[in-house]
Short mmCIF file of C-alpha atoms in Angstrom, two decimals:
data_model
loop_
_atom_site.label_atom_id
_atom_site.label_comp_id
_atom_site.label_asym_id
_atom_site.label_seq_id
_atom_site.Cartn_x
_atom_site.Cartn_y
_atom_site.Cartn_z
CA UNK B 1 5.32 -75.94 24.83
CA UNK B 2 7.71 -75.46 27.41
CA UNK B 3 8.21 -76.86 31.02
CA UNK B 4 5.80 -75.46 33.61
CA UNK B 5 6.94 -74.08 36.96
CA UNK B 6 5.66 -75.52 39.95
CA UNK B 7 2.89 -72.67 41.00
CA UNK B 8 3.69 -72.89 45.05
CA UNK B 9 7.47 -72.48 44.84
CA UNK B 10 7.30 -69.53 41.90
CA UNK B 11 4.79 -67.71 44.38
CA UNK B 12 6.68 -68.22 47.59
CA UNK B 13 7.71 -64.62 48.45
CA UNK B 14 4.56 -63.39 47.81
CA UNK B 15 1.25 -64.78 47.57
CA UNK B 16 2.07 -68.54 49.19
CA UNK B 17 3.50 -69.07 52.85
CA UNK B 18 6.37 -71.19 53.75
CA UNK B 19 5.13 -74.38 55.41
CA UNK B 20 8.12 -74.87 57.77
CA UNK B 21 8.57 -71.58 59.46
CA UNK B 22 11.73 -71.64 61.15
CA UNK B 23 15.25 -70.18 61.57
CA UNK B 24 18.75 -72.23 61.86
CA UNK B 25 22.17 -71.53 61.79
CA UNK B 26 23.45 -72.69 58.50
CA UNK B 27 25.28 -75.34 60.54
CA UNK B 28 22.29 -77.11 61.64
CA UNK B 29 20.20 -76.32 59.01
CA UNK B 30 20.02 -80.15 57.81
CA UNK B 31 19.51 -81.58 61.23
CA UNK B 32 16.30 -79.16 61.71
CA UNK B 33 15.35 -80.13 58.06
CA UNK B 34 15.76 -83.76 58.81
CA UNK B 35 13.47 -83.48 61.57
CA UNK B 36 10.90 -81.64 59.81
CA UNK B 37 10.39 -84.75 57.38
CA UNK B 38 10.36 -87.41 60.27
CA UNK B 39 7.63 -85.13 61.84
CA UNK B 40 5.40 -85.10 58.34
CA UNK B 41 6.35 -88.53 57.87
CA UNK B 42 5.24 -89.75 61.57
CA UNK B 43 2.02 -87.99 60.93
CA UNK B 44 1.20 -89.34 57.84
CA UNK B 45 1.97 -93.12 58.64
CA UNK B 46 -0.33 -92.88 61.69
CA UNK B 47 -3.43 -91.18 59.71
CA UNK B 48 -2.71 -94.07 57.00
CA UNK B 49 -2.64 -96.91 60.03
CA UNK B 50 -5.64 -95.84 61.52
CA UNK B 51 -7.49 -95.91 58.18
CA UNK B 52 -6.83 -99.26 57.38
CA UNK B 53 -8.17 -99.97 61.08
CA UNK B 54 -10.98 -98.05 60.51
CA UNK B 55 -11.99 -99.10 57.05
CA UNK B 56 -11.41 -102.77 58.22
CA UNK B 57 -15.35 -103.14 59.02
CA UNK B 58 -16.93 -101.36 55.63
CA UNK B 59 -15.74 -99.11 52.57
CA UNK B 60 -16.39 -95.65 54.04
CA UNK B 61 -16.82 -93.22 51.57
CA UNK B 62 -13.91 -90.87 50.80
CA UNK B 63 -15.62 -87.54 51.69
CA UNK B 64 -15.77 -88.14 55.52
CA UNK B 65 -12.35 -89.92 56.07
CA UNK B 66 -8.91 -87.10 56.77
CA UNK B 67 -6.62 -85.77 54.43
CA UNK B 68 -4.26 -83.50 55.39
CA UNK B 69 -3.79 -80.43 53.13
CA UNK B 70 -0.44 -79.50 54.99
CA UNK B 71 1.38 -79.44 57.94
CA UNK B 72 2.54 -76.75 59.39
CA UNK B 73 5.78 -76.35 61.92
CA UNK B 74 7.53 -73.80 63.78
CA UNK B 75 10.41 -73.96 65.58
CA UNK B 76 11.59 -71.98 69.03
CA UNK B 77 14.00 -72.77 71.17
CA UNK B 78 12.33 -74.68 73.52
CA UNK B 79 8.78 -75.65 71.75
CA UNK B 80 7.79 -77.13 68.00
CA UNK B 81 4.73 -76.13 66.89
CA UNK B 82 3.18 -78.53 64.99
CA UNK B 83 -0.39 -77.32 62.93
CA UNK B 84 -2.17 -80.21 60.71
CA UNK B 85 -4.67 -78.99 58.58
CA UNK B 86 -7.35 -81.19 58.09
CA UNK B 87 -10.36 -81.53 55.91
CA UNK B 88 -12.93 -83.84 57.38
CA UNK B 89 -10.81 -84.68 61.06
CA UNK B 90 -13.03 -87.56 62.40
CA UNK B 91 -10.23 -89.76 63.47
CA UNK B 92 -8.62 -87.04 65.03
CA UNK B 93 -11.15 -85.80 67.32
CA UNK B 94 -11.24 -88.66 69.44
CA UNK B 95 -9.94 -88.92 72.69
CA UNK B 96 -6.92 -90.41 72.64
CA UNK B 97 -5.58 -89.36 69.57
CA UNK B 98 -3.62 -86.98 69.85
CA UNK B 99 -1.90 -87.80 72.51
CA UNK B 100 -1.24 -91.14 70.95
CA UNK B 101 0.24 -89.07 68.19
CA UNK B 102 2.32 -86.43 70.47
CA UNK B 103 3.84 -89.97 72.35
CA UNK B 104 4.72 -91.63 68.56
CA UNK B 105 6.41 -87.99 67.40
CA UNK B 106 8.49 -87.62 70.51
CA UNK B 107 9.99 -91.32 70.01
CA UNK B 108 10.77 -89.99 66.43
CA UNK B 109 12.33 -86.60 66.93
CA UNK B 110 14.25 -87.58 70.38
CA UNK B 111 14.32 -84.33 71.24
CA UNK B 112 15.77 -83.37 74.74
CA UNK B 113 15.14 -79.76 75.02
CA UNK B 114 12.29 -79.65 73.08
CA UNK B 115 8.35 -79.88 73.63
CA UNK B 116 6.19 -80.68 71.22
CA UNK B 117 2.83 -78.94 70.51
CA UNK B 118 0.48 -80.34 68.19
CA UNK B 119 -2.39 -78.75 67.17
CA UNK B 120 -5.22 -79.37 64.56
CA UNK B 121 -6.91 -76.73 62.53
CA UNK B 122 -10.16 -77.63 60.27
CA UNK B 123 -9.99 -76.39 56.68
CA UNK B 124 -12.64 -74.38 55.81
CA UNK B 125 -13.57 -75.20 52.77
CA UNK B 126 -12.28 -78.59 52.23
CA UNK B 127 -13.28 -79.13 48.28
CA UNK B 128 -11.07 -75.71 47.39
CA UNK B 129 -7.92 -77.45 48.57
CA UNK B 130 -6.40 -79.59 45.50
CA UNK B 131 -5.07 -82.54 47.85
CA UNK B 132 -8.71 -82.96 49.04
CA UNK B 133 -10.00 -83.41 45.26
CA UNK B 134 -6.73 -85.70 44.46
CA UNK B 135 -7.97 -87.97 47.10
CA UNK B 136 -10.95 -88.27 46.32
CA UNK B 137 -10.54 -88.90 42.10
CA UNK B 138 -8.27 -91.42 44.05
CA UNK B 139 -11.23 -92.96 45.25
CA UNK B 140 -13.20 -93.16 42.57
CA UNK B 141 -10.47 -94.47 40.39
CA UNK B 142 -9.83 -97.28 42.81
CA UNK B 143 -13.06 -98.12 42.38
CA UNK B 144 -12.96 -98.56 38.85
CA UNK B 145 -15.28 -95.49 37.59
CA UNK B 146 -14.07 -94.36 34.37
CA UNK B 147 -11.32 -91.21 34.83
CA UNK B 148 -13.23 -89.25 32.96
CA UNK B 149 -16.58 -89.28 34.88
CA UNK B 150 -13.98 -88.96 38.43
CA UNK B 151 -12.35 -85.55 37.35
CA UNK B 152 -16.74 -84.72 36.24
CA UNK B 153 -17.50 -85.82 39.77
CA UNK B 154 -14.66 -83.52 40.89
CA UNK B 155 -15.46 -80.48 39.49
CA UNK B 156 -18.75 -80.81 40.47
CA UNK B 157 -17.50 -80.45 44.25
CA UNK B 158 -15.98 -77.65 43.67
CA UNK B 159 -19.15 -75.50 42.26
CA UNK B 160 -20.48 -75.29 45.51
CA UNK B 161 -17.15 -74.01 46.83
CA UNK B 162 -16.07 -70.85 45.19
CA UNK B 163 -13.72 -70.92 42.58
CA UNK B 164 -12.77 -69.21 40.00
CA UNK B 165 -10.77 -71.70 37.78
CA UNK B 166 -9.37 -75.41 38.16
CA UNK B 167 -7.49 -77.63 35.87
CA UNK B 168 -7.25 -81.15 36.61
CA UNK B 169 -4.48 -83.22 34.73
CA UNK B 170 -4.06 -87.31 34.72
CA UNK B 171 -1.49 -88.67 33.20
CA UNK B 172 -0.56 -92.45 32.20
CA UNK B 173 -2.43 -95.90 31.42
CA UNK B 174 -5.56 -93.81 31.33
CA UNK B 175 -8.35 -97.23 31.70
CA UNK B 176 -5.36 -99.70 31.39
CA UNK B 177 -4.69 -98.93 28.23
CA UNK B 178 -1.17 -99.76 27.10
CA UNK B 179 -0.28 -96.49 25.44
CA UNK B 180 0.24 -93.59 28.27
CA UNK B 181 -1.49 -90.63 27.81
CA UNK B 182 -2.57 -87.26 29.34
CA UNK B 183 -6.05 -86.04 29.40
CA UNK B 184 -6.94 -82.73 31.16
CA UNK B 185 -10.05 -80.99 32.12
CA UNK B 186 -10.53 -77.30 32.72
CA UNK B 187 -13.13 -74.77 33.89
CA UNK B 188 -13.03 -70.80 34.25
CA UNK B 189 -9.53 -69.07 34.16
CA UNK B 190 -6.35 -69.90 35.55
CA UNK B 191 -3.19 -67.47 35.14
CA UNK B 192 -0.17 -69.09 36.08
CA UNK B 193 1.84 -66.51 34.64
CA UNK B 194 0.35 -63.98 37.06
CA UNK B 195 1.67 -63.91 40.65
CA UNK B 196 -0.73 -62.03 42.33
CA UNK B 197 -2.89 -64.51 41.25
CA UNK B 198 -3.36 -67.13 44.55
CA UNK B 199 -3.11 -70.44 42.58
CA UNK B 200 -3.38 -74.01 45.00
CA UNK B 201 -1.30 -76.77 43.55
CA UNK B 202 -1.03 -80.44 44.01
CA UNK B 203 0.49 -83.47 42.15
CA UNK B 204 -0.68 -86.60 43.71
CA UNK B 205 0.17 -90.01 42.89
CA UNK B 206 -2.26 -93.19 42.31
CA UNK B 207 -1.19 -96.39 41.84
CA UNK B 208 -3.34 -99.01 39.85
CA UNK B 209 -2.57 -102.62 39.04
CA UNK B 210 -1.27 -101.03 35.55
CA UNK B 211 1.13 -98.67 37.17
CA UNK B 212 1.29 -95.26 38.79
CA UNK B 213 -0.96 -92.30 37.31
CA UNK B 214 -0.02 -89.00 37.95
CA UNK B 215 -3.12 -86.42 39.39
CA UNK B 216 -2.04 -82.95 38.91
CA UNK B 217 -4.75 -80.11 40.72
CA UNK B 218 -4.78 -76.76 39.42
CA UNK B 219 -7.47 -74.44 41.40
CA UNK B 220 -7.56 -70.73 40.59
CA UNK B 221 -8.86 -69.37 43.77
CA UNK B 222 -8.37 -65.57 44.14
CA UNK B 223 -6.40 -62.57 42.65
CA UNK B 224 -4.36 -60.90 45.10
CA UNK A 1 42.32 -20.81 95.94
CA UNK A 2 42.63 -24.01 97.49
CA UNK A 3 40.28 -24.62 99.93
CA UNK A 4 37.83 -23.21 97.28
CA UNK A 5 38.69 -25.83 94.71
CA UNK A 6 37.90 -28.55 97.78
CA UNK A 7 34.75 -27.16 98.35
CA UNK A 8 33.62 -27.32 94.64
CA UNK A 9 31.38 -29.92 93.30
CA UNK A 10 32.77 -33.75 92.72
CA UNK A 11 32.84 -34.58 89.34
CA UNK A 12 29.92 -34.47 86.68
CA UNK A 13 27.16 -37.52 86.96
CA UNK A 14 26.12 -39.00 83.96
CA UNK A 15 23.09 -37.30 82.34
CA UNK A 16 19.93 -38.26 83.32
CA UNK A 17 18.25 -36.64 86.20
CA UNK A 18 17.46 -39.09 89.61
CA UNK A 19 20.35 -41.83 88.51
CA UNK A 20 22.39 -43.06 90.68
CA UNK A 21 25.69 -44.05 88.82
CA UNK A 22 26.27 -48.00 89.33
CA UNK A 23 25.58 -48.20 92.86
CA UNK A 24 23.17 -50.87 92.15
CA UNK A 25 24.35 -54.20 90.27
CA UNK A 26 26.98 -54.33 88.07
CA UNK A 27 26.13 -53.36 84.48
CA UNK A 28 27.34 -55.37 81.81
CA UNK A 29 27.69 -54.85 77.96
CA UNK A 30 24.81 -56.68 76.57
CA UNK A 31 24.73 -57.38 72.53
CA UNK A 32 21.47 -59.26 71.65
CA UNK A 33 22.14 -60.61 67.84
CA UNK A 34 18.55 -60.99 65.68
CA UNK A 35 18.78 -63.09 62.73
CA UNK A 36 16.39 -64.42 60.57
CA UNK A 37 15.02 -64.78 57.19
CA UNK A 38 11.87 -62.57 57.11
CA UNK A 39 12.09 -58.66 57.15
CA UNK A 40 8.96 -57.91 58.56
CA UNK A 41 9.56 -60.36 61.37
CA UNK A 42 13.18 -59.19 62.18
CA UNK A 43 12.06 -55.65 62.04
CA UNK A 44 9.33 -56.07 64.32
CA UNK A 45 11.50 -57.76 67.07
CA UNK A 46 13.61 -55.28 66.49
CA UNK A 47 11.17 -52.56 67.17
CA UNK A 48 9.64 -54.34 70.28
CA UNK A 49 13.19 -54.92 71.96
CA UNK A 50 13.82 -51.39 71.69
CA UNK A 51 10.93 -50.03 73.17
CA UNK A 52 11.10 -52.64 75.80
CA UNK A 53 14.42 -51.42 76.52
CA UNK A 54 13.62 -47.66 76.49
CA UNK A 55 10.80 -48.20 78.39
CA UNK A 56 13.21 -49.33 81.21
CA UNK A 57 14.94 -46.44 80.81
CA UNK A 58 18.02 -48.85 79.23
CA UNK A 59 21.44 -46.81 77.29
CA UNK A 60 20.62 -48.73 74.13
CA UNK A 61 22.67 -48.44 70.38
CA UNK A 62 19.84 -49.16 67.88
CA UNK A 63 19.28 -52.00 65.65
CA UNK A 64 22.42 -51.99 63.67
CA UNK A 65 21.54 -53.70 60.66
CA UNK A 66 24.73 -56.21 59.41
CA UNK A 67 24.92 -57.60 55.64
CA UNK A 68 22.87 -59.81 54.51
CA UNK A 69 23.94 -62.98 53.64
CA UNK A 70 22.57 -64.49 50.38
CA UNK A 71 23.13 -68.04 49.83
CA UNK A 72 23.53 -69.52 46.68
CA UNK A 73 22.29 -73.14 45.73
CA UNK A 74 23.15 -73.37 41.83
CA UNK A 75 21.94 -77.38 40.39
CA UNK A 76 20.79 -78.41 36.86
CA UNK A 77 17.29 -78.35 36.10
CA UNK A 78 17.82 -81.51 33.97
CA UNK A 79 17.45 -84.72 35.58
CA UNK A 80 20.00 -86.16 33.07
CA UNK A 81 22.30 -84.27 31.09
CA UNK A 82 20.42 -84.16 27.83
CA UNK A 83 18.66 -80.79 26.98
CA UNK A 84 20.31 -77.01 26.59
CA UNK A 85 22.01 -76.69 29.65
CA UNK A 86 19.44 -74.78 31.92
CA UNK A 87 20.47 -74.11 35.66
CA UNK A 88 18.31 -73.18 38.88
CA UNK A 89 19.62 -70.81 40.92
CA UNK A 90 17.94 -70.69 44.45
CA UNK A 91 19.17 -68.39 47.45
CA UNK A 92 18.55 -68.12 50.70
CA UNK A 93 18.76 -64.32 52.48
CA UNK A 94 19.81 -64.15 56.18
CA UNK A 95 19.07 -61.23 57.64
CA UNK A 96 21.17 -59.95 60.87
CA UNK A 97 20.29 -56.82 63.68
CA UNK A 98 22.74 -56.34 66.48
CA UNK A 99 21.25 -54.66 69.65
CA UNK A 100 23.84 -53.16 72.16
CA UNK A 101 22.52 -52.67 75.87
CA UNK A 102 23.85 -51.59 78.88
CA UNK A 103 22.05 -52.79 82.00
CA UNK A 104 22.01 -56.05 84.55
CA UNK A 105 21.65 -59.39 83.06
CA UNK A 106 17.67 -60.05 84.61
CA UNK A 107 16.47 -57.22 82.87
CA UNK A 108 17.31 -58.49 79.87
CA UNK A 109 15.78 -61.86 80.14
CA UNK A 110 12.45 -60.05 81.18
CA UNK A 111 12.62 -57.84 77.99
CA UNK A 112 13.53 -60.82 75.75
CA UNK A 113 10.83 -63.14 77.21
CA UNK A 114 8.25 -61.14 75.98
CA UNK A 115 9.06 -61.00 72.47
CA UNK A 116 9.14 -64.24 70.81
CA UNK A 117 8.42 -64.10 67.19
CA UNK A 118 8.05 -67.51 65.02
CA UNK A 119 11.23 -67.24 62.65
CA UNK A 120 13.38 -65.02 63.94
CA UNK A 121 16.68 -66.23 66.28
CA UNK A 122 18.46 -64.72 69.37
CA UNK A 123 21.31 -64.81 70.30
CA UNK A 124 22.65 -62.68 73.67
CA UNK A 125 26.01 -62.40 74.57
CA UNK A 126 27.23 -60.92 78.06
CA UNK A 127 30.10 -59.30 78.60
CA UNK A 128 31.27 -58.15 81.77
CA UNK A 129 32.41 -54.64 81.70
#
């Protein structure tokens, strides 16, 4: 066996979007880049804040608390467009939200020229998007159910939604154990050699009281 | 003879029919540079610029299209240096349209206002005649 390409980046001219949309001088390039990661980073830190706050009075279940599948920006000259796609956005529909968050980006960025224009789209349908599923096997791993019911459980989500392949890898001190291994579980097909073939990606870490385990999410959802 | 010559016409008006030759403001050499990383993008600006401009009845050169510019980002895929010696080689195309116009400086800004496409910069440059 060889070493597997990252799905996303081997499909980017074609079938898979760039997630930061923008154009720069190759003299600025870095300074644009830089602020694309405080922006994703701002974002993410308040979503994680108001969690804990939120989660402070009981254990919600996973499946109605926000994760963000990605996060979109473009850049003109005078405006940044900022999209966050959301699966279940609770949080973020109250009032004061995002404005809360627009106040917390512009101390980050200290842009003088530039507005900032966030807006929130709603994934439609939240158990096809890998990060969604990583989250929640993060849940139930958390919670001590054994891994291989959680990646079950998993699939099982994504019958309803439709699919046409997923492959869901965890890797490491699989139930504490002190010998690492990987165990995978797949269902239906999944051609990653084929790049018409829209395959969603994500590799999402979890970190136990033995050490980090590695979620990699496979989903297969369309050809062409 | 002479007086003949007088009464002949002045010299010839540039070609199109009702224009008054630069009586109005001053015209100045416009060059409106599009670059960007997406063809489809570019192109499109392109083509909305142009109309915009002939629409208004502008003396416009077409998109000239420069080089592109492929950059080249060659690193290891190896995190160490163990391993056959396997490289990744990633590039970056930038893709460049220059736009020459002759006309007043506000019509420009009207034209370019209306096209704004995510991805694609532009650059104008006046320069006065």
């Amino acid at each position: 066996m060889g070493q597997k390409i990252n799905p996303l980046g081997f499909r980017l001219g074609t079938t898979q979007n760039h997630h930061s949309f923008w154009f720069a001088q190759p003299k600025n390039y870095s300074e644009g880049l830089q602020e694309d990661k405080k922006i994703r980073n701002c974002i993410k830190n308040y979503i994680q804040k108001n969690r804990k706050k939120g989660s402070n009075r009981k254990m919600e279940s996973d499946s109605s608390s926000e994760v963000i599948t990605h996060i979109e920006i473009q850049k003109e000259i005078d405006t940044i467009h900022v999209i966050i796609h959301i699966g279940f956005p609770n949080l973020l529909k109250k009032k004061g939200a995002i404005e809360e968050l627009e106040k917390d980006l512009q101390k980050e960025v200290n842009s003088v020229n530039q507005r900032l224009n966030i807006s929130i789209e709603k994934v439609k349908e939240p158990y096809r998007q890998p990060n969604i599923l990583a989250e929640y096997i993060a849940f139930q791993l958390k919670n001590r159910v054994s891994f291989r019911k959680a990646m079950k459980k998993a699939i099982e989500l994504t019958k309803k939604a439709d699919i046409k392949g997923i492959k869901i890898q965890i890797a490491g001190r699989l139930a504490g154990k002190e010998i690492a291994r990987a165990e995978c579980i797949k269902k239906g097909r999944l051609p990653l050699q084929t790049i018409r073939a829209k395959i969603d990606y994500c590799c999402y870490p979890i970190r136990t009281i033995y050490g980090v385990l590695g979620v990699k999410i496979w989903i297969f959802v369309e050809e062409e | 003879m002479a007086a003949a010559d007088v009464a002949y016409a002045p010299p010839m008006k540039s070609g199109k029919a009702g224009f008054e030759a630069g009586l109005m403001d001053p015209q100045h050499r416009i060059r409106i540079t599009l670059s960007s990383r997406s063809v489809k993008n570019l192109e499109k600006v392109c083509g909305d610029l142009v109309k915009g401009a002939k629409g208004k009845d502008l003396k416009i050169k077409g998109p000239i299209r420069m080089p592109t510019k492929v950059l080249h980002i060659t690193t290891r895929k190896s995190p160490c240096g163990e391993g056959t010696n396997t490289w990744d080689r990633f590039e970056m195309r930038i893709h460049k349209r220059v736009i020459d116009l002759i006309s007043t400086p506000d019509v420009v800004k009207q034209i370019t206002s209306i096209t704004i496409e995510p991805g694609v910069e532009v650059e104008v440059t006046i320069s006065d005649p």
